[in-house]
Amino acid sequence: MSKKNKKSHAGLIVILVILVLAVAGGTAFYLYQRQQPKKTAEQFLDSMQKMDFTTMESLLQSSDLSALDNADIRNAAYTDFFTAINQKMTYKITGNRFDIQNGTASVTAHITYVDGTNIYKETITEFLRQIVASAYSGAQLSEEETQEKLASILNEKAKSSEKDEFSEADIIYPLIKTNEGWKIVSLDDATVKIMSANFKSVEDEINNSLNNMDNDSSSSSAPEATESDTLNLTTDKFTIKYKKHTITKDFAGTPCIMIYYDYTNHSSSASSAMVDVNLKAYQHGEVCDAAIPENNDDAIDHYTAEIQPEQTVTVCQAFTLTDESDVTVQAQEAFSFDEDATASQILKVK
């Protein structure tokens, strides 16, 4: 090969090497840039696990975490609960759509998180029971004391839960490249829901539960019962057993029915039938109003009196009557979400 050809061949090799290096460098640059939004999303999710709000805020283009406050996640009273819950969250990045020209990306994360639905239900039930008991005992709690009580019950129920229940979600995080690096555009509702263990707000849920109970009381339909049904019911909180019923008059001279049953407290603290039992009476499909009998009866006082765990007392509840037709009564646990735990009985008036 001539010297001229050798020089030409060597020059071609140099050009090819330069081209290869340029392509490799461009590819490396692209791959590096492509990883940056993914790393931002990972850092954001790691911060969620640690409840590191400062880092979370710094990774948001909007720098807005107010939605966490709406769900009580940054409320100091519930810090222990939400910290324990979010530590158990895990994730895996499953997608990364990257647009280098526009400086945007969409990172998909598959997240497994604690579903606290049952914990919340148990907490709300117990909280309402204790608040009602406190109210009838004459105790008045401040707003701070009420919140502390709620937080205490929430932590207790979370610790006593035998097994965590988990849910899964796929969230797409839109990101944008800024002068300060890649940022997630804003905090989305799905992320808030995950951090709050599948819950909207502690206080909001209690208010909703109270409203639902009021609606149920005003619009409940008469239960179905057979001649063999008996007003006997056992729950984790109590047992009630029907004893008898009598017909008398209330203080205004209107006929009323007095229903007697034995109430046993199964909870770990003092409680009462008034707090635990939701008893309703129906005539012609309509709810009967509560009545005040003309004659005093100790069993009526026992209805509101607190008794110690595993003690039993006979209580009485009275309801007005419209005529001498049969009365259908139904009992269930007060403030309970278990609609199946009920007992009914048909009572003869005449």
Tab-separated table of C-alpha atoms in Angstrom:
chain	number	residue	atom	x	y	z
A	1	MET	CA	0.000	0.000	0.000
A	2	SER	CA	1.369	3.380	-0.945
A	3	LYS	CA	2.128	6.025	1.617
A	4	LYS	CA	-0.699	8.119	0.217
A	5	ASN	CA	-3.200	5.310	0.641
A	6	LYS	CA	-1.933	4.580	4.135
A	7	LYS	CA	-2.452	8.214	5.149
A	8	SER	CA	-5.934	8.222	3.647
A	9	HIS	CA	-6.818	4.984	5.467
A	10	ALA	CA	-5.495	6.326	8.777
A	11	GLY	CA	-7.458	9.527	8.333
A	12	LEU	CA	-10.633	7.562	7.712
A	13	ILE	CA	-10.042	5.573	10.903
A	14	VAL	CA	-9.590	8.757	12.898
A	15	ILE	CA	-12.820	10.160	11.503
A	16	LEU	CA	-14.661	6.937	12.322
A	17	VAL	CA	-13.273	6.954	15.867
A	18	ILE	CA	-14.376	10.561	16.312
A	19	LEU	CA	-17.832	9.726	15.008
A	20	VAL	CA	-18.110	6.690	17.317
A	21	LEU	CA	-16.980	8.739	20.293
A	22	ALA	CA	-19.426	11.490	19.388
A	23	VAL	CA	-22.292	9.050	19.123
A	24	ALA	CA	-21.264	7.298	22.334
A	25	GLY	CA	-20.935	10.623	24.087
A	26	GLY	CA	-24.313	11.742	22.840
A	27	THR	CA	-25.887	8.470	23.938
A	28	ALA	CA	-24.237	8.679	27.349
A	29	PHE	CA	-25.442	12.265	27.716
A	30	TYR	CA	-28.978	11.249	26.762
A	31	LEU	CA	-28.994	8.276	29.120
A	32	TYR	CA	-27.651	10.443	31.935
A	33	GLN	CA	-30.285	13.107	31.353
A	34	ARG	CA	-33.011	10.452	31.121
A	35	GLN	CA	-32.141	9.162	34.602
A	36	GLN	CA	-32.479	12.564	36.284
A	37	PRO	CA	-36.317	12.788	36.453
A	38	LYS	CA	-36.389	9.166	37.666
A	39	LYS	CA	-33.934	10.027	40.450
A	40	THR	CA	-36.070	13.014	41.426
A	41	ALA	CA	-39.166	10.817	41.655
A	42	GLU	CA	-37.242	8.266	43.728
A	43	GLN	CA	-36.002	10.978	46.065
A	44	PHE	CA	-39.548	12.286	46.420
A	45	LEU	CA	-40.904	8.822	47.252
A	46	ASP	CA	-38.074	8.212	49.726
A	47	SER	CA	-39.018	11.491	51.408
A	48	MET	CA	-42.620	10.316	51.636
A	49	GLN	CA	-41.459	7.213	53.504
A	50	LYS	CA	-39.473	9.342	55.946
A	51	MET	CA	-42.149	12.057	56.304
A	52	ASP	CA	-39.420	14.512	55.214
A	53	PHE	CA	-41.646	17.417	54.257
A	54	THR	CA	-38.774	19.827	53.609
A	55	THR	CA	-37.304	17.616	50.901
A	56	MET	CA	-40.723	16.864	49.443
A	57	GLU	CA	-41.451	20.572	49.155
A	58	SER	CA	-38.082	21.259	47.497
A	59	LEU	CA	-38.831	18.658	44.821
A	60	LEU	CA	-42.173	20.203	43.848
A	61	GLN	CA	-42.334	22.930	41.215
A	62	SER	CA	-45.345	24.336	43.075
A	63	SER	CA	-43.644	24.003	46.502
A	64	ASP	CA	-47.169	23.450	47.819
A	65	LEU	CA	-47.846	20.771	50.460
A	66	SER	CA	-51.069	22.295	51.809
A	67	ALA	CA	-53.029	19.198	50.740
A	68	LEU	CA	-51.179	17.268	53.454
A	69	ASP	CA	-52.570	19.670	56.035
A	70	ASN	CA	-56.102	19.149	54.740
A	71	ALA	CA	-55.620	15.440	55.493
A	72	ASP	CA	-54.058	16.151	58.937
A	73	ILE	CA	-50.807	14.453	57.893
A	74	ARG	CA	-48.650	17.316	59.208
A	75	ASN	CA	-50.761	17.679	62.348
A	76	ALA	CA	-48.375	17.099	65.273
A	77	ALA	CA	-51.060	15.130	67.148
A	78	TYR	CA	-50.977	12.360	64.528
A	79	THR	CA	-47.239	12.360	63.742
A	80	ASP	CA	-46.525	9.010	65.413
A	81	PHE	CA	-49.327	7.274	63.529
A	82	PHE	CA	-48.534	8.632	60.077
A	83	THR	CA	-44.782	8.080	60.574
A	84	ALA	CA	-45.342	4.413	61.392
A	85	ILE	CA	-47.732	4.014	58.459
A	86	ASN	CA	-45.529	5.619	55.804
A	87	GLN	CA	-42.403	3.724	56.833
A	88	LYS	CA	-44.133	0.596	55.534
A	89	MET	CA	-44.741	2.067	52.090
A	90	THR	CA	-42.698	0.524	49.245
A	91	TYR	CA	-42.425	1.453	45.574
A	92	LYS	CA	-40.954	0.459	42.210
A	93	ILE	CA	-40.407	2.717	39.205
A	94	THR	CA	-42.134	1.038	36.271
A	95	GLY	CA	-42.084	3.699	33.571
A	96	ASN	CA	-40.171	6.779	32.412
A	97	ARG	CA	-41.376	8.762	29.396
A	98	PHE	CA	-38.640	11.312	28.735
A	99	ASP	CA	-38.690	14.269	26.320
A	100	ILE	CA	-35.199	15.804	26.223
A	101	GLN	CA	-36.167	18.559	23.784
A	102	ASN	CA	-39.044	19.937	25.872
A	103	GLY	CA	-37.417	19.175	29.224
A	104	THR	CA	-40.376	17.140	30.481
A	105	ALA	CA	-40.920	13.604	31.724
A	106	SER	CA	-43.579	11.321	33.173
A	107	VAL	CA	-42.343	8.796	35.739
A	108	THR	CA	-44.663	5.948	36.762
A	109	ALA	CA	-44.365	4.417	40.239
A	110	HIS	CA	-46.089	1.264	41.464
A	111	ILE	CA	-46.695	1.872	45.174
A	112	THR	CA	-47.712	-0.565	47.905
A	113	TYR	CA	-49.028	1.148	51.014
A	114	VAL	CA	-50.909	0.467	54.247
A	115	ASP	CA	-54.684	0.670	53.872
A	116	GLY	CA	-55.881	2.018	57.208
A	117	THR	CA	-59.618	1.827	56.492
A	118	ASN	CA	-60.363	-0.692	59.240
A	119	ILE	CA	-58.057	1.075	61.694
A	120	TYR	CA	-59.905	4.325	61.096
A	121	LYS	CA	-63.307	2.684	61.490
A	122	GLU	CA	-62.339	1.129	64.817
A	123	THR	CA	-60.814	4.417	65.957
A	124	ILE	CA	-63.891	6.454	65.109
A	125	THR	CA	-66.202	3.949	66.782
A	126	GLU	CA	-64.204	3.957	70.013
A	127	PHE	CA	-63.690	7.733	69.923
A	128	LEU	CA	-67.399	8.454	69.609
A	129	ARG	CA	-68.192	5.999	72.413
A	130	GLN	CA	-65.717	7.698	74.733
A	131	ILE	CA	-66.869	11.201	73.829
A	132	VAL	CA	-70.506	10.301	74.508
A	133	ALA	CA	-69.525	8.677	77.810
A	134	SER	CA	-67.551	11.774	78.817
A	135	ALA	CA	-70.420	14.084	77.899
A	136	TYR	CA	-72.960	12.191	79.992
A	137	SER	CA	-70.579	11.952	82.936
A	138	GLY	CA	-70.348	15.736	82.985
A	139	ALA	CA	-66.750	15.944	81.752
A	140	GLN	CA	-65.943	18.720	79.305
A	141	LEU	CA	-62.903	18.251	77.094
A	142	SER	CA	-61.077	21.121	75.438
A	143	GLU	CA	-60.356	21.000	71.714
A	144	GLU	CA	-56.751	20.058	72.471
A	145	GLU	CA	-57.789	17.293	74.890
A	146	THR	CA	-60.283	15.934	72.374
A	147	GLN	CA	-57.620	15.801	69.669
A	148	GLU	CA	-55.166	14.112	72.051
A	149	LYS	CA	-57.787	11.487	72.897
A	150	LEU	CA	-58.412	10.817	69.218
A	151	ALA	CA	-54.691	10.529	68.454
A	152	SER	CA	-54.189	8.168	71.386
A	153	ILE	CA	-56.970	5.853	70.211
A	154	LEU	CA	-55.644	5.968	66.640
A	155	ASN	CA	-52.167	4.873	67.764
A	156	GLU	CA	-53.619	2.205	70.041
A	157	LYS	CA	-55.754	0.702	67.276
A	158	ALA	CA	-52.829	0.747	64.836
A	159	LYS	CA	-50.571	-1.074	67.316
A	160	SER	CA	-53.223	-3.627	68.256
A	161	SER	CA	-53.977	-4.487	64.629
A	162	GLU	CA	-52.879	-8.098	64.120
A	163	LYS	CA	-51.925	-7.641	60.480
A	164	ASP	CA	-51.490	-4.634	58.239
A	165	GLU	CA	-53.720	-4.505	55.190
A	166	PHE	CA	-52.078	-3.176	52.045
A	167	SER	CA	-53.357	-1.611	48.851
A	168	GLU	CA	-51.545	-0.881	45.601
A	169	ALA	CA	-51.594	2.077	43.239
A	170	ASP	CA	-49.869	3.236	40.060
A	171	ILE	CA	-49.134	6.964	40.017
A	172	ILE	CA	-47.765	8.914	37.056
A	173	TYR	CA	-45.655	11.858	38.223
A	174	PRO	CA	-45.285	14.665	35.617
A	175	LEU	CA	-41.862	16.335	35.906
A	176	ILE	CA	-40.296	19.411	34.365
A	177	LYS	CA	-36.690	20.556	34.100
A	178	THR	CA	-36.047	23.868	35.875
A	179	ASN	CA	-32.978	25.971	36.603
A	180	GLU	CA	-32.784	24.150	39.938
A	181	GLY	CA	-33.035	20.685	38.414
A	182	TRP	CA	-35.924	18.336	37.769
A	183	LYS	CA	-39.120	18.980	39.718
A	184	ILE	CA	-42.406	17.140	40.134
A	185	VAL	CA	-45.057	19.550	38.905
A	186	SER	CA	-47.381	19.373	41.930
A	187	LEU	CA	-48.619	17.221	44.806
A	188	ASP	CA	-51.451	15.007	43.540
A	189	ASP	CA	-54.474	13.634	45.414
A	190	ALA	CA	-53.363	10.021	44.998
A	191	THR	CA	-50.096	10.689	46.836
A	192	VAL	CA	-51.955	12.378	49.680
A	193	LYS	CA	-54.313	9.407	49.892
A	194	ILE	CA	-51.348	7.025	50.127
A	195	MET	CA	-49.632	9.057	52.828
A	196	SER	CA	-52.856	9.214	54.844
A	197	ALA	CA	-53.326	5.400	54.608
A	198	ASN	CA	-56.306	5.613	52.257
A	199	PHE	CA	-58.125	8.218	54.289
A	200	LYS	CA	-59.351	11.734	53.641
A	201	SER	CA	-59.070	13.424	57.015
A	202	VAL	CA	-59.359	12.272	60.603
A	203	GLU	CA	-61.632	15.120	61.686
A	204	ASP	CA	-63.640	15.132	58.434
A	205	GLU	CA	-64.328	11.422	58.694
A	206	ILE	CA	-65.668	11.826	62.222
A	207	ASN	CA	-67.982	14.609	61.100
A	208	ASN	CA	-69.132	12.498	58.146
A	209	SER	CA	-69.781	9.559	60.457
A	210	LEU	CA	-71.867	11.717	62.765
A	211	ASN	CA	-73.852	13.085	59.830
A	212	ASN	CA	-74.402	9.578	58.464
A	213	MET	CA	-75.636	8.412	61.854
A	214	ASP	CA	-78.076	11.321	62.017
A	215	ASN	CA	-79.322	10.468	58.523
A	216	ASP	CA	-79.644	6.791	59.409
A	217	SER	CA	-81.654	7.665	62.498
A	218	SER	CA	-84.090	9.849	60.589
A	219	SER	CA	-84.511	7.640	57.520
A	220	SER	CA	-84.091	4.100	58.827
A	221	SER	CA	-86.688	1.586	57.692
A	222	ALA	CA	-88.386	-0.912	59.962
A	223	PRO	CA	-86.458	-4.174	60.366
A	224	GLU	CA	-87.880	-7.548	59.466
A	225	ALA	CA	-88.433	-9.985	62.337
A	226	THR	CA	-90.096	-13.342	62.895
A	227	GLU	CA	-92.020	-14.700	65.864
A	228	SER	CA	-88.968	-16.744	66.904
A	229	ASP	CA	-86.473	-13.840	66.886
A	230	THR	CA	-85.170	-12.710	70.293
A	231	LEU	CA	-83.512	-9.458	71.304
A	232	ASN	CA	-80.204	-11.105	72.218
A	233	LEU	CA	-76.970	-9.661	70.863
A	234	THR	CA	-73.269	-10.156	71.650
A	235	THR	CA	-70.430	-7.985	70.310
A	236	ASP	CA	-66.849	-7.336	71.402
A	237	LYS	CA	-68.171	-4.462	73.520
A	238	PHE	CA	-71.256	-5.933	75.193
A	239	THR	CA	-74.001	-8.530	75.466
A	240	ILE	CA	-77.709	-7.762	75.814
A	241	LYS	CA	-80.456	-10.278	76.604
A	242	TYR	CA	-84.155	-9.503	76.491
A	243	LYS	CA	-86.005	-9.959	79.814
A	244	LYS	CA	-89.514	-8.556	79.464
A	245	HIS	CA	-91.664	-5.623	78.375
A	246	THR	CA	-94.588	-3.827	79.968
A	247	ILE	CA	-97.160	-1.317	78.769
A	248	THR	CA	-97.714	1.850	80.800
A	249	LYS	CA	-98.095	5.611	80.273
A	250	ASP	CA	-95.574	8.385	79.963
A	251	PHE	CA	-95.578	11.599	82.002
A	252	ALA	CA	-98.106	13.139	79.560
A	253	GLY	CA	-100.498	10.180	79.803
A	254	THR	CA	-99.616	8.723	76.386
A	255	PRO	CA	-99.258	4.918	76.164
A	256	CYS	CA	-95.669	3.696	76.075
A	257	ILE	CA	-93.773	0.423	76.100
A	258	MET	CA	-90.969	-0.274	78.582
A	259	ILE	CA	-88.384	-2.745	77.294
A	260	TYR	CA	-86.129	-4.470	79.839
A	261	TYR	CA	-82.894	-6.268	78.992
A	262	ASP	CA	-79.700	-7.374	80.740
A	263	TYR	CA	-76.616	-5.466	79.637
A	264	THR	CA	-73.100	-6.884	80.195
A	265	ASN	CA	-70.051	-4.722	79.598
A	266	HIS	CA	-67.275	-6.609	77.725
A	267	SER	CA	-64.942	-3.664	77.132
A	268	SER	CA	-61.744	-3.076	79.096
A	269	SER	CA	-63.104	0.046	80.817
A	270	ALA	CA	-66.328	1.225	82.443
A	271	SER	CA	-69.203	1.787	80.041
A	272	SER	CA	-72.997	1.932	79.856
A	273	ALA	CA	-75.870	0.666	77.729
A	274	MET	CA	-76.555	4.228	76.671
A	275	VAL	CA	-73.079	4.463	75.130
A	276	ASP	CA	-72.902	0.963	73.657
A	277	VAL	CA	-76.423	0.009	72.552
A	278	ASN	CA	-78.532	1.482	69.787
A	279	LEU	CA	-82.098	0.233	70.413
A	280	LYS	CA	-85.023	1.308	68.217
A	281	ALA	CA	-88.712	0.475	68.322
A	282	TYR	CA	-91.097	0.525	65.337
A	283	GLN	CA	-94.861	0.554	64.851
A	284	HIS	CA	-96.419	0.480	61.375
A	285	GLY	CA	-92.931	0.819	59.918
A	286	GLU	CA	-92.273	4.116	61.710
A	287	VAL	CA	-89.703	4.764	64.436
A	288	CYS	CA	-91.230	5.255	67.879
A	289	ASP	CA	-90.127	8.258	69.920
A	290	ALA	CA	-88.317	7.780	73.206
A	291	ALA	CA	-90.622	8.172	76.191
A	292	ILE	CA	-90.332	9.163	79.855
A	293	PRO	CA	-92.586	6.858	81.944
A	294	GLU	CA	-94.815	8.426	84.570
A	295	ASN	CA	-93.492	6.036	87.225
A	296	ASN	CA	-89.854	5.975	88.269
A	297	ASP	CA	-87.907	2.756	87.653
A	298	ASP	CA	-84.319	1.993	88.717
A	299	ALA	CA	-83.739	0.116	85.456
A	300	ILE	CA	-84.139	3.392	83.551
A	301	ASP	CA	-81.384	4.928	85.656
A	302	HIS	CA	-79.227	1.868	85.010
A	303	TYR	CA	-79.447	2.615	81.282
A	304	THR	CA	-77.209	5.677	81.723
A	305	ALA	CA	-75.090	4.367	84.612
A	306	GLU	CA	-71.553	3.161	83.933
A	307	ILE	CA	-70.669	-0.350	85.054
A	308	GLN	CA	-67.296	-2.044	85.293
A	309	PRO	CA	-65.975	-4.621	82.784
A	310	GLU	CA	-67.857	-7.943	82.821
A	311	GLN	CA	-70.552	-6.608	85.142
A	312	THR	CA	-74.239	-7.089	84.264
A	313	VAL	CA	-77.174	-4.835	85.038
A	314	THR	CA	-80.844	-4.799	84.020
A	315	VAL	CA	-81.727	-1.673	82.070
A	316	CYS	CA	-84.930	-0.274	80.625
A	317	GLN	CA	-85.742	1.880	77.618
A	318	ALA	CA	-89.206	3.314	76.963
A	319	PHE	CA	-90.895	4.276	73.682
A	320	THR	CA	-94.226	5.931	72.863
A	321	LEU	CA	-97.024	3.912	71.225
A	322	THR	CA	-99.501	5.056	68.614
A	323	ASP	CA	-101.938	2.153	69.148
A	324	GLU	CA	-102.092	-1.454	70.351
A	325	SER	CA	-100.400	-3.039	67.328
A	326	ASP	CA	-97.210	-5.104	67.647
A	327	VAL	CA	-93.885	-3.376	68.189
A	328	THR	CA	-90.747	-4.516	66.392
A	329	VAL	CA	-87.511	-3.697	68.210
A	330	GLN	CA	-83.999	-3.855	66.821
A	331	ALA	CA	-80.653	-3.535	68.608
A	332	GLN	CA	-77.157	-3.014	67.284
A	333	GLU	CA	-73.879	-1.599	68.505
A	334	ALA	CA	-73.896	2.188	68.687
A	335	PHE	CA	-71.426	3.986	66.406
A	336	SER	CA	-70.682	0.706	64.616
A	337	PHE	CA	-69.998	0.203	60.906
A	338	ASP	CA	-71.093	-3.438	61.121
A	339	GLU	CA	-74.681	-3.377	59.881
A	340	ASP	CA	-74.994	-7.163	60.105
A	341	ALA	CA	-74.534	-7.324	63.890
A	342	THR	CA	-78.169	-6.805	64.860
A	343	ALA	CA	-80.921	-8.503	66.850
A	344	SER	CA	-84.677	-8.047	66.476
A	345	GLN	CA	-87.862	-9.150	68.222
A	346	ILE	CA	-91.596	-8.665	67.852
A	347	LEU	CA	-93.267	-7.508	71.068
A	348	LYS	CA	-96.995	-7.931	71.672
A	349	VAL	CA	-98.746	-4.826	72.979
A	350	LYS	CA	-102.151	-6.437	73.458
